[in-house]
Tab-separated table of N, CA and C and ligand atoms in Angstrom:
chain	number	residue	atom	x	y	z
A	4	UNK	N	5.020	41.683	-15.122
A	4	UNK	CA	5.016	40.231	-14.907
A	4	UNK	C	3.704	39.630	-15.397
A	5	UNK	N	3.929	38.808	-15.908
A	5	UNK	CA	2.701	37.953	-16.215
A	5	UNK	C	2.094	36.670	-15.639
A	6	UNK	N	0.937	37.297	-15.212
A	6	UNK	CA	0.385	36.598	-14.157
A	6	UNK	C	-0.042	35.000	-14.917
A	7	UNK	N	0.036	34.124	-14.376
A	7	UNK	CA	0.003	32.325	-14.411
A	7	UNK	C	-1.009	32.289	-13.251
A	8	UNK	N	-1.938	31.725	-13.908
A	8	UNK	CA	-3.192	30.709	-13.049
A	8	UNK	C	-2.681	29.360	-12.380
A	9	UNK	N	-3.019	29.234	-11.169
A	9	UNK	CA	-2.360	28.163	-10.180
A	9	UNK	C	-3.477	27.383	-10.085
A	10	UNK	N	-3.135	25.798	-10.292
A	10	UNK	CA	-3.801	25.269	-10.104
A	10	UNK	C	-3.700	23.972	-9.033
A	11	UNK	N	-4.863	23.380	-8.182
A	11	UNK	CA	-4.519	22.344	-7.718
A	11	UNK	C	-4.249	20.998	-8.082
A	12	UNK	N	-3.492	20.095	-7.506
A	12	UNK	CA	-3.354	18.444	-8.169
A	12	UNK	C	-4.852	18.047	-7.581
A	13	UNK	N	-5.453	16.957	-8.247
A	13	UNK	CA	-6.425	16.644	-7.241
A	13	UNK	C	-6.283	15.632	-6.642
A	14	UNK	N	-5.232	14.773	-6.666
A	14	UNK	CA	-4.839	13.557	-6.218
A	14	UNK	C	-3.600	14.017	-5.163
A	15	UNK	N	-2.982	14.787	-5.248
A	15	UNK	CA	-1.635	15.307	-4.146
A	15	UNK	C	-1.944	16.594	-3.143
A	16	UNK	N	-2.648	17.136	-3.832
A	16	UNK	CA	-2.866	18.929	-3.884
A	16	UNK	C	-1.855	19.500	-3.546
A	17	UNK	N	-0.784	19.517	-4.439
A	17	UNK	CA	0.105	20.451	-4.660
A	17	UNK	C	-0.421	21.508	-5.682
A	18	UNK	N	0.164	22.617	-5.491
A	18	UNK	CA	-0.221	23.551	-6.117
A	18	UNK	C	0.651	23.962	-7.468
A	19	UNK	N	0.528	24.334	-8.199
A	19	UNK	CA	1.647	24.412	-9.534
A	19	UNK	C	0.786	25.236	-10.622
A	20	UNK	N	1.669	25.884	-11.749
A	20	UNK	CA	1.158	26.591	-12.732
A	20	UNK	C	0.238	25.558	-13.471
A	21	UNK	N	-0.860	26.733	-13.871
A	21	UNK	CA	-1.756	25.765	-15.105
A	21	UNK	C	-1.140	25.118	-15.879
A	22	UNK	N	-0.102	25.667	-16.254
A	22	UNK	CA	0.272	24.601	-17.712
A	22	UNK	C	1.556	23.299	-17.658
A	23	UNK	N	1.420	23.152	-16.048
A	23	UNK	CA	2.504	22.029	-15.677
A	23	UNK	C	1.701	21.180	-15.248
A	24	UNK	N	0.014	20.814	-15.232
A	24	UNK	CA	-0.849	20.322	-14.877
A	24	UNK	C	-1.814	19.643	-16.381
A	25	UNK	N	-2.356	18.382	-16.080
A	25	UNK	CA	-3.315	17.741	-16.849
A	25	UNK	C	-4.573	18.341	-16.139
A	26	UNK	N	-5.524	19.114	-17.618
A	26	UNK	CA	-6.716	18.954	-17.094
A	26	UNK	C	-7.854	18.011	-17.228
A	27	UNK	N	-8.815	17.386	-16.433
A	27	UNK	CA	-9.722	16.599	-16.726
A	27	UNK	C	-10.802	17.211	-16.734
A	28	UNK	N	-11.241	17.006	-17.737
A	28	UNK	CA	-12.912	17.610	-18.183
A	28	UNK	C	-13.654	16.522	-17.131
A	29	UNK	N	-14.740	17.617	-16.207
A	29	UNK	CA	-16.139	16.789	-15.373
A	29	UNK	C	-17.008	17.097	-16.862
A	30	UNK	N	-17.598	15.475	-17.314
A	30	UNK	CA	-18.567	15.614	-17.800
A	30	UNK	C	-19.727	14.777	-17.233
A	31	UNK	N	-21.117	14.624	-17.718
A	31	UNK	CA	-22.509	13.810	-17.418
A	31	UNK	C	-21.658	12.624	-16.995
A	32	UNK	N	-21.204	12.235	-18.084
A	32	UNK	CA	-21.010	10.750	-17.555
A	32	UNK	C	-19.652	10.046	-17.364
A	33	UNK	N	-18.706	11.280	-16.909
A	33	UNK	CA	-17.520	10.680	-16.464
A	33	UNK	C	-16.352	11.915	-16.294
A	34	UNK	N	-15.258	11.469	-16.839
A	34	UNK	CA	-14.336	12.151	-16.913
A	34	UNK	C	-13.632	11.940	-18.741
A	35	UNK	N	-13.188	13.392	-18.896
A	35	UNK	CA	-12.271	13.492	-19.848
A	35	UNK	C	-11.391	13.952	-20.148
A	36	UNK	N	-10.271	13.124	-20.362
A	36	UNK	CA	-9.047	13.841	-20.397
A	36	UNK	C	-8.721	14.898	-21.453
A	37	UNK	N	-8.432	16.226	-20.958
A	37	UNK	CA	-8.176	17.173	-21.636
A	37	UNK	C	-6.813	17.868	-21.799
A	38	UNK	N	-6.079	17.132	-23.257
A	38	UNK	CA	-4.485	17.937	-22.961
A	38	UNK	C	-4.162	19.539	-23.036
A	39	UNK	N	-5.786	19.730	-24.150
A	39	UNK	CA	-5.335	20.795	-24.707
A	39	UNK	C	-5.817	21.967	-23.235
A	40	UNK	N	-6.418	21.871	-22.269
A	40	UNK	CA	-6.353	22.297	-21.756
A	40	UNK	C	-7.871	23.564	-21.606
A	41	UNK	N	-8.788	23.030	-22.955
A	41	UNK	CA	-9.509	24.339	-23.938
A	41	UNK	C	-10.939	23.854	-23.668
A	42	UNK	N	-11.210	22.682	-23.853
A	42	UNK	CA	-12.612	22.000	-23.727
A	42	UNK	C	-13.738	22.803	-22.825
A	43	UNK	N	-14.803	23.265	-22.925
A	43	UNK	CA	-15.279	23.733	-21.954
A	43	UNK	C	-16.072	22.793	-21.505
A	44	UNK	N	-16.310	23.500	-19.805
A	44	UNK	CA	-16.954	22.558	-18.562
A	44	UNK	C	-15.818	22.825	-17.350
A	45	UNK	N	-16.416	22.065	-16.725
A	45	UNK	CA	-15.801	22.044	-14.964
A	45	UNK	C	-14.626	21.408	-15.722
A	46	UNK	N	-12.853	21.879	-14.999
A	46	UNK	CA	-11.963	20.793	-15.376
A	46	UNK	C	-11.945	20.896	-13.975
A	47	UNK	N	-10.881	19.620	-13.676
A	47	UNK	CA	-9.824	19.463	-12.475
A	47	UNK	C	-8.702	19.008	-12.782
A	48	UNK	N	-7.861	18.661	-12.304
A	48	UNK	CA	-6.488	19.154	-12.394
A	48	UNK	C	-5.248	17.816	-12.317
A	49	UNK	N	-4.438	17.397	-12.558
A	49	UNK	CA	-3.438	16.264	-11.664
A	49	UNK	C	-2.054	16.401	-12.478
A	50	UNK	N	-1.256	16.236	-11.649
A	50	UNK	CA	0.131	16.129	-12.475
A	50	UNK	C	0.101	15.462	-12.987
A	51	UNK	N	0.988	15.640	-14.229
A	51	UNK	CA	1.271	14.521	-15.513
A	51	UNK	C	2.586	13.697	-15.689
A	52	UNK	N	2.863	14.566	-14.134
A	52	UNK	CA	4.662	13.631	-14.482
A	52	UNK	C	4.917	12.710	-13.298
A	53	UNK	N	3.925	12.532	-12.447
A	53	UNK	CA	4.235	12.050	-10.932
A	53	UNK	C	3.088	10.724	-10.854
A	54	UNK	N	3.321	9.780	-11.420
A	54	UNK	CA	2.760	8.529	-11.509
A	54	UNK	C	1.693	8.213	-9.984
A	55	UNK	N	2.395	8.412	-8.944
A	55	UNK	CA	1.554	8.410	-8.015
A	55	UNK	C	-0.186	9.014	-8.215
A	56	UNK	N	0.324	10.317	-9.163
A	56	UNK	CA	-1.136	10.989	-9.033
A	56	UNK	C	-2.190	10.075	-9.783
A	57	UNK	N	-1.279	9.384	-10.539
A	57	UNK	CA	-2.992	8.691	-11.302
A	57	UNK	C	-3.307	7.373	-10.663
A	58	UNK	N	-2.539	7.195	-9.777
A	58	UNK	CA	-3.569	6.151	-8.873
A	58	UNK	C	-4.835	5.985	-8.632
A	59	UNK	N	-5.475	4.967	-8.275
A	59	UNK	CA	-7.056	5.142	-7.857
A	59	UNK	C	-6.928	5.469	-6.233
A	60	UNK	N	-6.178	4.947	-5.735
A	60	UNK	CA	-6.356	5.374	-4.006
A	60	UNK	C	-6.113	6.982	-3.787
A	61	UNK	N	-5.236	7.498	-4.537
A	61	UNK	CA	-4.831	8.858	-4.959
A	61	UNK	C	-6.088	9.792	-5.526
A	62	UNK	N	-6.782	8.927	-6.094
A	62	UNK	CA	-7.987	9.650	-7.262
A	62	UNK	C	-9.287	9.478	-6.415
A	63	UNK	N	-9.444	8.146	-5.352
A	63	UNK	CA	-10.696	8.022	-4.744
A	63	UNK	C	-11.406	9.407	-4.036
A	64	UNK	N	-10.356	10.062	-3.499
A	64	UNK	CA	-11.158	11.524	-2.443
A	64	UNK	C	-11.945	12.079	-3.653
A	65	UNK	N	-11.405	11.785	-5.155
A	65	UNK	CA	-12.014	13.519	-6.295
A	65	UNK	C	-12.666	12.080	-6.679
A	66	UNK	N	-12.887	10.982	-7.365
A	66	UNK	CA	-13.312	10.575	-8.304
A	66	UNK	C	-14.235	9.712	-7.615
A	67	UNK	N	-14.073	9.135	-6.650
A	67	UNK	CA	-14.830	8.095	-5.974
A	67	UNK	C	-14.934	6.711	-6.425
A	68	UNK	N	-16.465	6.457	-6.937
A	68	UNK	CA	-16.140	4.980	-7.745
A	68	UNK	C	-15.486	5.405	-9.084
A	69	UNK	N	-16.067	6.100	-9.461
A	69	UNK	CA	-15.126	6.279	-11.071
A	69	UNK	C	-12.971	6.366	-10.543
A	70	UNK	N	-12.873	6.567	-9.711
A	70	UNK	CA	-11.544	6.667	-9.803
A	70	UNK	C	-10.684	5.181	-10.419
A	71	UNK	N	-11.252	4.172	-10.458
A	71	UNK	CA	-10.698	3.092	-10.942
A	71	UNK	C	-10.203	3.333	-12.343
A	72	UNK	N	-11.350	3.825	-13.126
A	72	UNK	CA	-11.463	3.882	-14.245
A	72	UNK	C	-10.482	5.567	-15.093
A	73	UNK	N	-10.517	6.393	-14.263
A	73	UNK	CA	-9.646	7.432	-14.266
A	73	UNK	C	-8.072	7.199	-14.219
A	74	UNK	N	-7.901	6.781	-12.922
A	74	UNK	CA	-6.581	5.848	-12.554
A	74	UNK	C	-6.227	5.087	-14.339
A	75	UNK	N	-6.648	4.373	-14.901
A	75	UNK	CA	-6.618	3.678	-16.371
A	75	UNK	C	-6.406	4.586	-17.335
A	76	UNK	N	-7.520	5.737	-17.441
A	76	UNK	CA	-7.222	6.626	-18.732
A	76	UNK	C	-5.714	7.492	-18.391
A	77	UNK	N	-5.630	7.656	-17.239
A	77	UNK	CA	-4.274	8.387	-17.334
A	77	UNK	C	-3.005	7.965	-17.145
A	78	UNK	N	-2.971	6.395	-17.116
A	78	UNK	CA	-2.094	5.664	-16.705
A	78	UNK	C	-1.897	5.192	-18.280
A	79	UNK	N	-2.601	5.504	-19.285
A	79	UNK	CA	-2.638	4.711	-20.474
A	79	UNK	C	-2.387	6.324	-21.658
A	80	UNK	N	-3.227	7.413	-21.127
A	80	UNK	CA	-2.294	8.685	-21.932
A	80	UNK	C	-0.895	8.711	-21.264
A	81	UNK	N	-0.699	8.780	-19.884
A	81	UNK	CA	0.563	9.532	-19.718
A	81	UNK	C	1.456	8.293	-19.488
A	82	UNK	N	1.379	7.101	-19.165
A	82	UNK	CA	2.368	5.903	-18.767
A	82	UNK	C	3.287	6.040	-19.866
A	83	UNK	N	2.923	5.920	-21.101
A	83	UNK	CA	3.972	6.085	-22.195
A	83	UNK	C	4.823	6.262	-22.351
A	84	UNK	N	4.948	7.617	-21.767
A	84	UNK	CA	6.331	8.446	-21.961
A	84	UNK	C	7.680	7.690	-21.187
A	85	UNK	N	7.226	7.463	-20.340
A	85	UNK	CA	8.892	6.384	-19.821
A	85	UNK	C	8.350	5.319	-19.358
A	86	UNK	N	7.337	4.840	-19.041
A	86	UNK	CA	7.015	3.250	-18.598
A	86	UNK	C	7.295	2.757	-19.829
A	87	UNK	N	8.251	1.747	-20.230
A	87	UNK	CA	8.339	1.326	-21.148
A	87	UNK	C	7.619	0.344	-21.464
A	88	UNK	N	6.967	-0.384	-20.676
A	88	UNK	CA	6.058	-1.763	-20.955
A	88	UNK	C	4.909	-1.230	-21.028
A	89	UNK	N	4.503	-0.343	-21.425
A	89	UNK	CA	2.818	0.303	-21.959
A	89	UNK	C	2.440	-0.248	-23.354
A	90	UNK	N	3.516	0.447	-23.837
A	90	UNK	CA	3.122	0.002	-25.315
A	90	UNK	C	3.793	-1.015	-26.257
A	91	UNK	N	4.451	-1.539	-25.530
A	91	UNK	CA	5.190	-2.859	-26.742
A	91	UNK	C	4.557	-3.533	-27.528
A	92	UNK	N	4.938	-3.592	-28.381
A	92	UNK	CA	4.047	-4.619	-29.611
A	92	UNK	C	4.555	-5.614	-29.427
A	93	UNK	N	3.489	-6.767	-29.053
A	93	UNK	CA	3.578	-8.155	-29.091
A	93	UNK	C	4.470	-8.519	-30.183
A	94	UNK	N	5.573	-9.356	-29.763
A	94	UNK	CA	6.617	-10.043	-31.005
A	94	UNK	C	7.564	-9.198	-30.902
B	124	ZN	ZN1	-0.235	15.593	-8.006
């Protein structure tokens, strides 16, 4: 069997395989979203399919004041995929 690294949400803390999880790079001066998963540094973790997780009230316990701004970057990579009013082009 091949062992899978478990990781936590940091906004739910559910637990789930690494690769059903977004990682976020901790860097100096913020956060970065990391799809590929490869970046080195501290990551942490949040689902990518459960809209709740990228909340800021959801994100405040891990992100604190930056969670506003977290809440945005991942609401703007991952909203896409089925929020349909993310990306419409004006007209
Ligand atoms: Zn979650």
């Amino acid at each position: 069997m091949k062992h899978v690294p478990w990781r936590m949400c940091v906004a739910c803390r559910r637990r789930r395989p690494k690769g059903e999880l977004l990682r976020i790079l901790l860097t100096e001066s913020g956060f970065q979203l990391d799809p590929s998963g490869k970046l080195p540094g501290r990551g942490a973790y949040v689902c990518p399919d459960n809209p709740e997780c990228w909340t800021e009230k959801r994100l405040r316990r891990f992100a604190g004041g930056r969670a506003k701004a977290l809440s945005e970057a991942l609401s703007a990579f991952l909203g896409g995929k089925d929020g349909q009013n993310t990306h419409l082009p004006a007209g």
